[in-house]
PDB file of C-alpha atoms and ligand atoms in Angstrom:
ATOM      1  CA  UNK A   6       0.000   0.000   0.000  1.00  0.00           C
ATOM      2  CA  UNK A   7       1.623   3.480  -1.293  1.00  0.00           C
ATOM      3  CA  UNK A   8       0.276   7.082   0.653  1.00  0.00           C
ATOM      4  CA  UNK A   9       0.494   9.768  -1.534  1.00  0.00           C
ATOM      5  CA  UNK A  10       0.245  13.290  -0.987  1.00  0.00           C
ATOM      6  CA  UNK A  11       0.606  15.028  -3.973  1.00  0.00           C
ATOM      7  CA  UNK A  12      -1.994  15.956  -6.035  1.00  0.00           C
ATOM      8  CA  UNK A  13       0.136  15.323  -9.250  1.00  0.00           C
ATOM      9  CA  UNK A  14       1.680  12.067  -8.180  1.00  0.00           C
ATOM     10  CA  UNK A  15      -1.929  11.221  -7.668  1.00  0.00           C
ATOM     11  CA  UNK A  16      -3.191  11.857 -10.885  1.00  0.00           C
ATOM     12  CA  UNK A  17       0.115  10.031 -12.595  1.00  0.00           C
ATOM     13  CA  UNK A  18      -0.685   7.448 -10.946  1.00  0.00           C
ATOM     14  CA  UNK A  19      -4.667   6.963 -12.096  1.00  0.00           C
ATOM     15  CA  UNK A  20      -3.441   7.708 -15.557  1.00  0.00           C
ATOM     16  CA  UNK A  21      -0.973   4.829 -15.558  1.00  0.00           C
ATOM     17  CA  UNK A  22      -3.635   3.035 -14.467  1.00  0.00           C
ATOM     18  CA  UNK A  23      -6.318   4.007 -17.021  1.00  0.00           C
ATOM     19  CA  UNK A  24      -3.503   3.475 -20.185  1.00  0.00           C
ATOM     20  CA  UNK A  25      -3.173  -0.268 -18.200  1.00  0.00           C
ATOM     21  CA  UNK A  26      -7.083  -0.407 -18.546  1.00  0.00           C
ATOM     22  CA  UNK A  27      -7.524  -1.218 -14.687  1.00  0.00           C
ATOM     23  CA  UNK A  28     -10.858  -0.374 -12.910  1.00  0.00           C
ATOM     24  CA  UNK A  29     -10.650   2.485 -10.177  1.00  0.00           C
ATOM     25  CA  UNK A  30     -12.572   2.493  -7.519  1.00  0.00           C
ATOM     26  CA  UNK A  31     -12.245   5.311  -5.051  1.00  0.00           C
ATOM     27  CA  UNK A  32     -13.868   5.694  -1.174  1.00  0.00           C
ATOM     28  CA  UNK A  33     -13.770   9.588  -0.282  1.00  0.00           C
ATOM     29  CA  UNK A  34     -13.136   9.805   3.503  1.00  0.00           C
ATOM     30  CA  UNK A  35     -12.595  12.356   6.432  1.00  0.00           C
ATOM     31  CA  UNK A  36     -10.444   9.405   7.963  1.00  0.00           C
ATOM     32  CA  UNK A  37     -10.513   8.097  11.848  1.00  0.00           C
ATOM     33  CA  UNK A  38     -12.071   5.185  10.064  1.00  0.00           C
ATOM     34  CA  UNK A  39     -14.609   2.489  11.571  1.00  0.00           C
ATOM     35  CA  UNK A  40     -16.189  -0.465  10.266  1.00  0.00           C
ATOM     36  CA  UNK A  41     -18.405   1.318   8.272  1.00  0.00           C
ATOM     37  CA  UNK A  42     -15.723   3.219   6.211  1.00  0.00           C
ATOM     38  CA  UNK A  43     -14.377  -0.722   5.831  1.00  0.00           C
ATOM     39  CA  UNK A  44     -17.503  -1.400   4.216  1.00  0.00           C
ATOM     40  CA  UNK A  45     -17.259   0.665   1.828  1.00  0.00           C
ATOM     41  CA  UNK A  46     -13.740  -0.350   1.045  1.00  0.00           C
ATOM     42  CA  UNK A  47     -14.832  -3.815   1.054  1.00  0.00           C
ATOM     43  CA  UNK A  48     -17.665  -3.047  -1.330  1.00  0.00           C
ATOM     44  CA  UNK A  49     -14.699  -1.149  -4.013  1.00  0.00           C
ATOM     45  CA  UNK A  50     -12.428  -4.061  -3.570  1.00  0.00           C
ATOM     46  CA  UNK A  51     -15.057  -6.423  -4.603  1.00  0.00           C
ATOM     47  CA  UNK A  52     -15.449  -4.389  -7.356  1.00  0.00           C
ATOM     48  CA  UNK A  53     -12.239  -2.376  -8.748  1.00  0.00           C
ATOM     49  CA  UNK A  54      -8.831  -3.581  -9.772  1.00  0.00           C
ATOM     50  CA  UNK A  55      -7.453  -0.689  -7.973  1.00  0.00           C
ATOM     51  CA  UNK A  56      -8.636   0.678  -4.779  1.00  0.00           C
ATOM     52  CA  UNK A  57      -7.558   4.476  -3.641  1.00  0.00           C
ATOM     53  CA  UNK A  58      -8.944   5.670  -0.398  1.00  0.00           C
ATOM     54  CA  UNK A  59      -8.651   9.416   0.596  1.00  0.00           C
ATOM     55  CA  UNK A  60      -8.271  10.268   3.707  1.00  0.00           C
ATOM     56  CA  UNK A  61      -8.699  14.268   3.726  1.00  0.00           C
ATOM     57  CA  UNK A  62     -10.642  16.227   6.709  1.00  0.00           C
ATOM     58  CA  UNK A  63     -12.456  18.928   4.368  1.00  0.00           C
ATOM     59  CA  UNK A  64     -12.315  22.435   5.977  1.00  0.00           C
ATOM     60  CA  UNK A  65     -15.095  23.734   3.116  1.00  0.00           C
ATOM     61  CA  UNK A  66     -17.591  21.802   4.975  1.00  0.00           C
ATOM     62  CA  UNK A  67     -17.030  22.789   8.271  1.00  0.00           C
ATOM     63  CA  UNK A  68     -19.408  25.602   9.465  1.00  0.00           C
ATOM     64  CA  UNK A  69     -16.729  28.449  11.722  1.00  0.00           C
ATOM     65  CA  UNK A  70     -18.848  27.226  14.916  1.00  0.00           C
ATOM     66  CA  UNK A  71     -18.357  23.170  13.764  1.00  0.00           C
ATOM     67  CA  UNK A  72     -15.860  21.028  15.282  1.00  0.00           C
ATOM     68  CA  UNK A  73     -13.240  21.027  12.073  1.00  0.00           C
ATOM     69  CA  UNK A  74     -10.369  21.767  14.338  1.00  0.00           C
ATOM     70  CA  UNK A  75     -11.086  19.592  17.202  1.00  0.00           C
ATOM     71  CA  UNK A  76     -12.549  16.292  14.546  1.00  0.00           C
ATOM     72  CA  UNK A  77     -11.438  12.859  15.410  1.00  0.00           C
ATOM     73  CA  UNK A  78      -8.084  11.976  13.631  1.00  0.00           C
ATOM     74  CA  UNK A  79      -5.768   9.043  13.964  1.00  0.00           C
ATOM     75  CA  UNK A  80      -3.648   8.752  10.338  1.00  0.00           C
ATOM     76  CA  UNK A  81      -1.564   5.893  12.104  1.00  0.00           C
ATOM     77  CA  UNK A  82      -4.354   3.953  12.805  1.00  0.00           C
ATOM     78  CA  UNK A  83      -6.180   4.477   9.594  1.00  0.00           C
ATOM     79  CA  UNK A  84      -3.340   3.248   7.707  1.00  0.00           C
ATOM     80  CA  UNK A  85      -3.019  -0.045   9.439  1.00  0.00           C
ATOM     81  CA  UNK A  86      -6.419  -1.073   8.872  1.00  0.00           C
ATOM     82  CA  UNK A  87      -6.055   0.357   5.297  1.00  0.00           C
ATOM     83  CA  UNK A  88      -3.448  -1.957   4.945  1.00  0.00           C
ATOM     84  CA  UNK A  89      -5.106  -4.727   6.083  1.00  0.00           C
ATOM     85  CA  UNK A  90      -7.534  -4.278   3.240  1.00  0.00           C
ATOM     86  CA  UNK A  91      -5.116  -4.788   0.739  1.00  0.00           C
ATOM     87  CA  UNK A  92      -5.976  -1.322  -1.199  1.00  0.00           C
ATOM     88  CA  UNK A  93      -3.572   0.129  -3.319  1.00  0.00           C
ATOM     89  CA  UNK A  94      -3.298   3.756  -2.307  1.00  0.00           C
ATOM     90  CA  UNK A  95      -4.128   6.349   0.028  1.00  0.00           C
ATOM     91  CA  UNK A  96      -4.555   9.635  -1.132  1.00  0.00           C
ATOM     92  CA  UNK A  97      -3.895  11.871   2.256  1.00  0.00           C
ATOM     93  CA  UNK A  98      -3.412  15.371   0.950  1.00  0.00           C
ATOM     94  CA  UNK A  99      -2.699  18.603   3.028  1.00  0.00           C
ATOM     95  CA  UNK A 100      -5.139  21.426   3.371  1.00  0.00           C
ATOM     96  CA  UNK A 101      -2.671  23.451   1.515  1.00  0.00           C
ATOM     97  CA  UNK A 102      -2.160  20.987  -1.330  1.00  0.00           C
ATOM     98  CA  UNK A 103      -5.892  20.821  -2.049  1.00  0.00           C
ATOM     99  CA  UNK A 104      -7.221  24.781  -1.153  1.00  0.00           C
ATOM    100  CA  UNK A 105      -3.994  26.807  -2.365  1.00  0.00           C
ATOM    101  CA  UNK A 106      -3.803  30.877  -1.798  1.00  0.00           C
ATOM    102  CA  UNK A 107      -6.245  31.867  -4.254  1.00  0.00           C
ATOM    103  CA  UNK A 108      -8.566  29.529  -4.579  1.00  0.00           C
ATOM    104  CA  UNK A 109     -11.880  30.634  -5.423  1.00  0.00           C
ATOM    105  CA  UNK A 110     -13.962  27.902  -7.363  1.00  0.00           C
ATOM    106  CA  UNK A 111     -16.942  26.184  -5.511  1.00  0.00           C
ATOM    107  CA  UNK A 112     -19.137  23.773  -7.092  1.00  0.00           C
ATOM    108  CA  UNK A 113     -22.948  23.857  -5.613  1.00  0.00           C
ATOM    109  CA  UNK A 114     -25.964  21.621  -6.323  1.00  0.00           C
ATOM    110  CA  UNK A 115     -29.084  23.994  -5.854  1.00  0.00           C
ATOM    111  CA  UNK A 116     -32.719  22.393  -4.636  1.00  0.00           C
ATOM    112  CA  UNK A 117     -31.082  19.075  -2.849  1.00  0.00           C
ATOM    113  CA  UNK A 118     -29.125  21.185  -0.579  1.00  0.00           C
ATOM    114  CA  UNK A 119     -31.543  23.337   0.895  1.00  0.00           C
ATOM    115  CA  UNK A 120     -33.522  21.085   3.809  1.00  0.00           C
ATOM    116  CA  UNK A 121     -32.464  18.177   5.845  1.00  0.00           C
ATOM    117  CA  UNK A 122     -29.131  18.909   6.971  1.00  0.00           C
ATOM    118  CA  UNK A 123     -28.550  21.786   4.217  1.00  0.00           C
ATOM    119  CA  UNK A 124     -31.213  23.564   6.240  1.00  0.00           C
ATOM    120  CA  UNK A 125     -28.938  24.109   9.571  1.00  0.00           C
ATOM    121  CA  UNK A 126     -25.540  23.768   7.758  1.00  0.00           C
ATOM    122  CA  UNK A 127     -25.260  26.434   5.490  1.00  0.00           C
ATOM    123  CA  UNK A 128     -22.622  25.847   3.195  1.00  0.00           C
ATOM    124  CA  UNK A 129     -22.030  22.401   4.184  1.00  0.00           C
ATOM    125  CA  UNK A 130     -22.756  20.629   0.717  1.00  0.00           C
ATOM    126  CA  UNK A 131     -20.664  23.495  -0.900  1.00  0.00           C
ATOM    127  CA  UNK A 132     -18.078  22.259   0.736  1.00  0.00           C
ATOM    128  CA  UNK A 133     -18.600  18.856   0.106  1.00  0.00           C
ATOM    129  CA  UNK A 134     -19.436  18.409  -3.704  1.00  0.00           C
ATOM    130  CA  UNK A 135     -16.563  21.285  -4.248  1.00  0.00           C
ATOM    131  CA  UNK A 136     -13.942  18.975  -2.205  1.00  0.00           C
ATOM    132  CA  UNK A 137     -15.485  15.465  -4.173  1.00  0.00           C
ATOM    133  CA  UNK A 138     -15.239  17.256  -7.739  1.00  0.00           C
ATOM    134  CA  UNK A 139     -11.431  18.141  -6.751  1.00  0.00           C
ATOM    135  CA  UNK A 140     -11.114  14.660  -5.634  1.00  0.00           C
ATOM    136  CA  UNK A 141     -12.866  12.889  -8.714  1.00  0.00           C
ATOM    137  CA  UNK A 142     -10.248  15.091 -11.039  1.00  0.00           C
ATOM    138  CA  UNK A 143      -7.246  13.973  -8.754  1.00  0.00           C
ATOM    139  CA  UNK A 144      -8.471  10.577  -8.428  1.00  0.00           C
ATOM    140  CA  UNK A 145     -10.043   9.546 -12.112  1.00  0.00           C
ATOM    141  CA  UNK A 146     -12.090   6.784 -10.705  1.00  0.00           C
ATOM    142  CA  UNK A 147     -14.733   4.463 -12.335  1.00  0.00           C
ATOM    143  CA  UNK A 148     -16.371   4.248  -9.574  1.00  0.00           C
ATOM    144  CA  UNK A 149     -16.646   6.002  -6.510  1.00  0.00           C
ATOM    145  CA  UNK A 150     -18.751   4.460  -2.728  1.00  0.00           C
ATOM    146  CA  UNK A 151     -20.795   6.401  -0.788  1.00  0.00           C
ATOM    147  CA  UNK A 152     -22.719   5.160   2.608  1.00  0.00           C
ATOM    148  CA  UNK A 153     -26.402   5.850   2.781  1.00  0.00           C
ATOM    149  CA  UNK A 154     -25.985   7.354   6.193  1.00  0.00           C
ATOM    150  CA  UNK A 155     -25.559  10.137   4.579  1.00  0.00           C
ATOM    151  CA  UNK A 156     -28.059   9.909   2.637  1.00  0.00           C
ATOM    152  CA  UNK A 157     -28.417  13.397   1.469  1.00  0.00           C
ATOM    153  CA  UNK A 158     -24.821  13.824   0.735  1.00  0.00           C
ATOM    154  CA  UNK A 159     -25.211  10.763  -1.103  1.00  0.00           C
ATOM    155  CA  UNK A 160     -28.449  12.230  -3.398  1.00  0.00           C
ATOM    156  CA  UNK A 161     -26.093  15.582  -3.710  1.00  0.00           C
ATOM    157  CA  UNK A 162     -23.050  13.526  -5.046  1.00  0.00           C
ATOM    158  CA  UNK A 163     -25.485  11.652  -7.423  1.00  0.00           C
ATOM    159  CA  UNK A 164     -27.172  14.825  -8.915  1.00  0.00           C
ATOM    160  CA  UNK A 165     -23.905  16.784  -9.209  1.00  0.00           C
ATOM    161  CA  UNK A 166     -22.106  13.868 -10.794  1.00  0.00           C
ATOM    162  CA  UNK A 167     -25.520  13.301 -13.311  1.00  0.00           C
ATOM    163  CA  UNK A 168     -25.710  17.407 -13.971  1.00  0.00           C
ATOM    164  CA  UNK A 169     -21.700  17.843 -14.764  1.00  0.00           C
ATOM    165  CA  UNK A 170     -21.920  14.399 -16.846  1.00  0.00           C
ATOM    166  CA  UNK A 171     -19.494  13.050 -14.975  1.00  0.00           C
ATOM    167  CA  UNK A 172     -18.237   9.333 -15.997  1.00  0.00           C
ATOM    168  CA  UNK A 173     -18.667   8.262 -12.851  1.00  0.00           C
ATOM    169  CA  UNK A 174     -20.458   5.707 -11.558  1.00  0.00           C
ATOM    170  CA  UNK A 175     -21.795   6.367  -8.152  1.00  0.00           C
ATOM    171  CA  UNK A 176     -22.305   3.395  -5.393  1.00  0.00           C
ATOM    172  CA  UNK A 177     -24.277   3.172  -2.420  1.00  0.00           C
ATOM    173  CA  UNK A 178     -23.554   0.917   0.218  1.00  0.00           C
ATOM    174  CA  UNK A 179     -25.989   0.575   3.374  1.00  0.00           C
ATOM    175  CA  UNK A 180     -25.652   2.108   6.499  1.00  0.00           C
ATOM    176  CA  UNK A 181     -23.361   0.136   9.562  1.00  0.00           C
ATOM    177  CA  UNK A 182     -25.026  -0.298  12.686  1.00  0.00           C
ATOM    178  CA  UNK A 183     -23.457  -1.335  16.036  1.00  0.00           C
ATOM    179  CA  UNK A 184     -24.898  -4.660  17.748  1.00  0.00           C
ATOM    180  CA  UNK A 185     -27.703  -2.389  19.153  1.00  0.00           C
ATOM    181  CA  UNK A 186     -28.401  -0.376  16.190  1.00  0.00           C
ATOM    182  CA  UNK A 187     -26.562   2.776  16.602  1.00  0.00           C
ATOM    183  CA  UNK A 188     -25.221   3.947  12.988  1.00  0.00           C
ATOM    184  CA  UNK A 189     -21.650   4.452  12.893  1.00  0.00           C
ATOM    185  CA  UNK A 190     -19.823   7.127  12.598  1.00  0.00           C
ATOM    186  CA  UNK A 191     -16.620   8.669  13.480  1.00  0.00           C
ATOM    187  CA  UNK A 192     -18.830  11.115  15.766  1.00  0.00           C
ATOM    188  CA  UNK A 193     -19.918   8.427  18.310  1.00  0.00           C
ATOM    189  CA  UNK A 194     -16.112   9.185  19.675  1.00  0.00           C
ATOM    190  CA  UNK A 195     -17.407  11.957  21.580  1.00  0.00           C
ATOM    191  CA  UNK A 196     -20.352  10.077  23.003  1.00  0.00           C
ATOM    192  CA  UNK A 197     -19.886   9.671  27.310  1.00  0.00           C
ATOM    193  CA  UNK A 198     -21.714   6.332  28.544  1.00  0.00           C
ATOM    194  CA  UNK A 199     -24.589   7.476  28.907  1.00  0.00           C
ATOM    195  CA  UNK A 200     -25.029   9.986  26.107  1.00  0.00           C
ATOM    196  CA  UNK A 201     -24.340   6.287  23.731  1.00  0.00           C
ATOM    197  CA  UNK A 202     -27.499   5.359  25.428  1.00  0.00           C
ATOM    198  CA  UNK A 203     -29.358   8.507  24.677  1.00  0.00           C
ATOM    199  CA  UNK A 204     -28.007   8.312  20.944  1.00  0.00           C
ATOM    200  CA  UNK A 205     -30.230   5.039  20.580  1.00  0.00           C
ATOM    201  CA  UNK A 206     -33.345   6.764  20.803  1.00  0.00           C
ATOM    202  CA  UNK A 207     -32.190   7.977  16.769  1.00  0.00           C
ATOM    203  CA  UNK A 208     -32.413   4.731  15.243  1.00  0.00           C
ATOM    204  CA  UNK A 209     -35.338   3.035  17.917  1.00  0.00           C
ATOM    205  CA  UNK A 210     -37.579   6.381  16.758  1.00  0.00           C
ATOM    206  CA  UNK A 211     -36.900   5.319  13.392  1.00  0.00           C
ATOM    207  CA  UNK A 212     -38.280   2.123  14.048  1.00  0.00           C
ATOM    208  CA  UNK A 213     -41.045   3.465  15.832  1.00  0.00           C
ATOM    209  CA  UNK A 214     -42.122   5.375  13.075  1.00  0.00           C
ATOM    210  CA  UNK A 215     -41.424   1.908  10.068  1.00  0.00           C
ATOM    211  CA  UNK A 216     -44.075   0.032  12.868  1.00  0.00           C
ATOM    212  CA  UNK A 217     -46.486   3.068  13.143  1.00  0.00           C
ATOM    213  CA  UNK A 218     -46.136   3.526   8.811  1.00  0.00           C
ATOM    214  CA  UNK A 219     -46.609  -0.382   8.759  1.00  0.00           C
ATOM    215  CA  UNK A 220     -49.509   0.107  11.174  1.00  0.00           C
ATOM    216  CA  UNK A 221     -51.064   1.605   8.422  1.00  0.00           C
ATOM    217  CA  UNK A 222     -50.375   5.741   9.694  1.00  0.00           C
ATOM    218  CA  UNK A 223     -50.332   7.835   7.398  1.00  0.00           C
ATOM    219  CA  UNK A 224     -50.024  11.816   8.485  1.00  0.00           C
ATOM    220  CA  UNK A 225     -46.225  12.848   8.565  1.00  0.00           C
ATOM    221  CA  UNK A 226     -46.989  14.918  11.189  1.00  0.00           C
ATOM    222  CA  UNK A 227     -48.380  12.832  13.698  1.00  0.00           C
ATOM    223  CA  UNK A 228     -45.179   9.800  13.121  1.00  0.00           C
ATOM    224  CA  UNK A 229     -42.991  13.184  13.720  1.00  0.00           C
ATOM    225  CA  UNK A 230     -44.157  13.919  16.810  1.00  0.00           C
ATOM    226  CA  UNK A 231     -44.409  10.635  18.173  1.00  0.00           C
ATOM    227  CA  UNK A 232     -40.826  10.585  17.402  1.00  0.00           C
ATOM    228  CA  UNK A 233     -40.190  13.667  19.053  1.00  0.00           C
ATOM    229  CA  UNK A 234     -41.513  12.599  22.365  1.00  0.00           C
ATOM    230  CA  UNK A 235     -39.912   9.109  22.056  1.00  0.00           C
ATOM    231  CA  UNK A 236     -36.418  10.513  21.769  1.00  0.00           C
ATOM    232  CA  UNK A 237     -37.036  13.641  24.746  1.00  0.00           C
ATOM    233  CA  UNK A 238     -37.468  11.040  26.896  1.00  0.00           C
ATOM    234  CA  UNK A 239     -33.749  10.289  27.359  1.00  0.00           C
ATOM    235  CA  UNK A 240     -31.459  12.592  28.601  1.00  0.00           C
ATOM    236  CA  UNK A 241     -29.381  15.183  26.728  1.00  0.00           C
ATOM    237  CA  UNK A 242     -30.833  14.626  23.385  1.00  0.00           C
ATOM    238  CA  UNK A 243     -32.724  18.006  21.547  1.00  0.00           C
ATOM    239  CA  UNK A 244     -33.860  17.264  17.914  1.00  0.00           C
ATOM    240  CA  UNK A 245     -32.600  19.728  15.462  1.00  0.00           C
ATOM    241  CA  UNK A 246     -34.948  18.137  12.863  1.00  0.00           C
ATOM    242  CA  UNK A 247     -37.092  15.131  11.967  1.00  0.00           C
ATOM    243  CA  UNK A 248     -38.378  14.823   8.268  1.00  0.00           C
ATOM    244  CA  UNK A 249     -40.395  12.436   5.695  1.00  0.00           C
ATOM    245  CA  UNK A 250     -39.101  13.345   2.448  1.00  0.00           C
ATOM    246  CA  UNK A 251     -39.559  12.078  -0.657  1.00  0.00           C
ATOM    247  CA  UNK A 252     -36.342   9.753  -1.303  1.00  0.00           C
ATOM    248  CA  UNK A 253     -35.565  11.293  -4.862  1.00  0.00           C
ATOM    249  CA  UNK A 254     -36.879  14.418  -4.366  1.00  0.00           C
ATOM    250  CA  UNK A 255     -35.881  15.077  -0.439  1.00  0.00           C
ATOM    251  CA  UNK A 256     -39.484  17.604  -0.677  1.00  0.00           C
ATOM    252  CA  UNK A 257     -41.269  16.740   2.490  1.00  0.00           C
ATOM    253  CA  UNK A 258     -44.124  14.752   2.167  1.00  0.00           C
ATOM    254  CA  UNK A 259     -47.918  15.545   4.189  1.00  0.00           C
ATOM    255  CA  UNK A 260     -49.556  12.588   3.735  1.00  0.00           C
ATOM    256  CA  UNK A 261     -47.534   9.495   3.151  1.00  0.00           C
ATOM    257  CA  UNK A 262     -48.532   7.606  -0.483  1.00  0.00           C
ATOM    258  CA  UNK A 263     -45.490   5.482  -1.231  1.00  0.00           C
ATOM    259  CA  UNK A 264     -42.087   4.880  -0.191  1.00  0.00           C
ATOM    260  CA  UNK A 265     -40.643   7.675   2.147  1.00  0.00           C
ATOM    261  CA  UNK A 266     -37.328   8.467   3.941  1.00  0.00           C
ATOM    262  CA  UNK A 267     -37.206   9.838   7.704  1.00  0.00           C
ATOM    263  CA  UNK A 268     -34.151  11.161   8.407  1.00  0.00           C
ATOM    264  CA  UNK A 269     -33.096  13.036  11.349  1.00  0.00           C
ATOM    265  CA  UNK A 270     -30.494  14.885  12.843  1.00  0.00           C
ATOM    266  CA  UNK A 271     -30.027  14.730  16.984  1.00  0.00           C
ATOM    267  CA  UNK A 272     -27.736  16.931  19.266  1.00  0.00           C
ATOM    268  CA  UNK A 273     -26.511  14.201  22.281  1.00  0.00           C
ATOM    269  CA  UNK A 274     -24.970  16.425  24.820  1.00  0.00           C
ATOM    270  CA  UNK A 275     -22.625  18.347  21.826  1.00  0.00           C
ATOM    271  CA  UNK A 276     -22.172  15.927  20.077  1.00  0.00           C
ATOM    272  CA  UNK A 277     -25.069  15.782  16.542  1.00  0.00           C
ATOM    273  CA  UNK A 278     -25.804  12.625  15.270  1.00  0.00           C
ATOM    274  CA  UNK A 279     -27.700  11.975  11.898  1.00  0.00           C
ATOM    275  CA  UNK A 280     -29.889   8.601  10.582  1.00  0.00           C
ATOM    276  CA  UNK A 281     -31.786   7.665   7.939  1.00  0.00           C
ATOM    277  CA  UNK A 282     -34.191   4.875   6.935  1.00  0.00           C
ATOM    278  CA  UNK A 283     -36.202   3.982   3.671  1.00  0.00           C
ATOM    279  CA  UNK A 284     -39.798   3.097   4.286  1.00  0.00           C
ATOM    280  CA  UNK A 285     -41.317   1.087   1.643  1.00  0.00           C
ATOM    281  CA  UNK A 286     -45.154   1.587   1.598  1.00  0.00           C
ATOM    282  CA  UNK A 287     -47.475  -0.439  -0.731  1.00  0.00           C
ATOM    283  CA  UNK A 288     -48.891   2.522  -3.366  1.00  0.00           C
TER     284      UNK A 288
HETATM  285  O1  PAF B 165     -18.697  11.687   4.036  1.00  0.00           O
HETATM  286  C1  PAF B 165     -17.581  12.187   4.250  1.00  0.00           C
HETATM  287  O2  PAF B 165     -16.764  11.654   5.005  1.00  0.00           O
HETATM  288  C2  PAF B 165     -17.211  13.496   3.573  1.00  0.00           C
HETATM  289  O3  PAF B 165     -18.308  14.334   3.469  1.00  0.00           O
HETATM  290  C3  PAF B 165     -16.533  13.306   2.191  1.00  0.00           C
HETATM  291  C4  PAF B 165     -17.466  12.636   1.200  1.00  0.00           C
HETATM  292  C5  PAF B 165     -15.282  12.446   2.361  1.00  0.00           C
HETATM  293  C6  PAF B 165     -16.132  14.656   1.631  1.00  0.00           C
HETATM  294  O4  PAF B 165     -15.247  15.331   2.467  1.00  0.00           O
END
């Protein structure tokens, strides 16, 4: 396994590559990785000849009062269990190497980004389809994995990639839950003891709401509140928003007709969590 850091040496590299005909297929990450990263990893290997992971914490998409400075990071250990996987390269650039003095070109998907998350991040998927375009032109991949728990992030990349005719063919891979449920993510880290136990009121009102849907409810509004008061009962947690969108669309949906997406996004303690789930309803 090779880490580069160079932008250049990068894209060398995936032209070699390309001339040699080998598949690439590329995970984007903000490192400290967990299993779920590994799944995606996993899911490229299965799939690419050549793997390249990047391991780059994104300052675009980092609101000034968000936790950029103080996110999780552990390179060492990221490159071990890189290793372990067998991929080819990691692509670990430096702020500097990627957002040079002068930079001034932003890529920005319009509708998409403006509810869910887009609604209380401002900026947020400016950041993030500007840093994945750089990293798709550094990269060159075939392919490129994204996890549903992000699912909006995931509809962005998708739309961007579709609008800018990218050759680029986008992959989702399910979300990765602890034994009781909890997504992953590189977040939990901040959790205490008992704020973990707080953060399981995410995914458990998520199921609430797939047994009220299945239960044949149908008002958005009345599954939202439900899930309000389900997850206020533990301690520490404040919802910042709870949604049923439309899973293409991401409009929020009144009456629920077919197949919907909650999502959610919870502040334990500090510490905000998102999740996600699909709801498939009969039309
Ligand atoms: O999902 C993430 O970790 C980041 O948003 C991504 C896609 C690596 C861009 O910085």
């Amino acid at each position: 396994m090779e880490v580069i850091r160079a932008i250049k040496e990068m894209q060398n590299r995936a032209n070699l590559w390309r001339r040699e005909n080998f598949i690439i297929g590329f995970v984007p990450t903000m490192g400290y990785l967990h299993e779920g990263h590994l799944s995606l990893v996993r899911m490229a290997k299965r799939r690419a000849d050549k793997v390249v992971v990047s391991i780059f914490v994104n300052p675009l998409q980092f609101g000034p009062k968000e936790d950029y400075e103080v996110y999780p990071r552990d390179p060492e250990k990221d490159l071990s269990l890189l290793e372990r996987e067998q991929v080819e390269v990691v692509f670990m650039p430096g702020a500097k190497e990627m957002y040079p003095q002068g930079y001034q070109t932003y890529v920005e998907v319009s509708n998409l980004t403006q509810g869910l998350c887009g609604a209380f991040r401002p900026g947020h998927f400016k950041g993030v389809t500007t840093v994945v375009l750089k990293l798709f032109n550094i990269v060159k991949p075939h392919f490129a994995v994204f996890g549903e728990k992000d699912y909006q992030q995931l509809k962005v990349i998708q739309r961007m990639v579709n609008d800018l005719n990218l050759e680029i063919e986008i992959v989702a891979a399910p979300t990765i839950r602890d034994w009781d449920g909890l997504a992953l993510s590189s977040r939990n880290t901040y959790l205490s003891q008992e704020e973990r136990r707080s953060a399981l009121a995410l995914y458990q009102s998520l199921k609430l709401a797939e047994r009220l849907i299945l239960g044949g409810e149908r008002r958005a509004e009345r599954i939202r509140e439900l899930m309000q008061e389900y997850i206020k009962k533990f301690p520490h947690n404040r919802v910042q928003y709870i949604e049923i969108v439309n899973p293409e669309t991401l409009e929020r949906v009144d009456l629920i007709k077919e197949n919907v997406l909650i999502a959610l996004a919870v502040y334990v303690g500090k510490t905000r969590l998102i999740d996600n789930k699909l709801i498939r309803v009969e039309g």
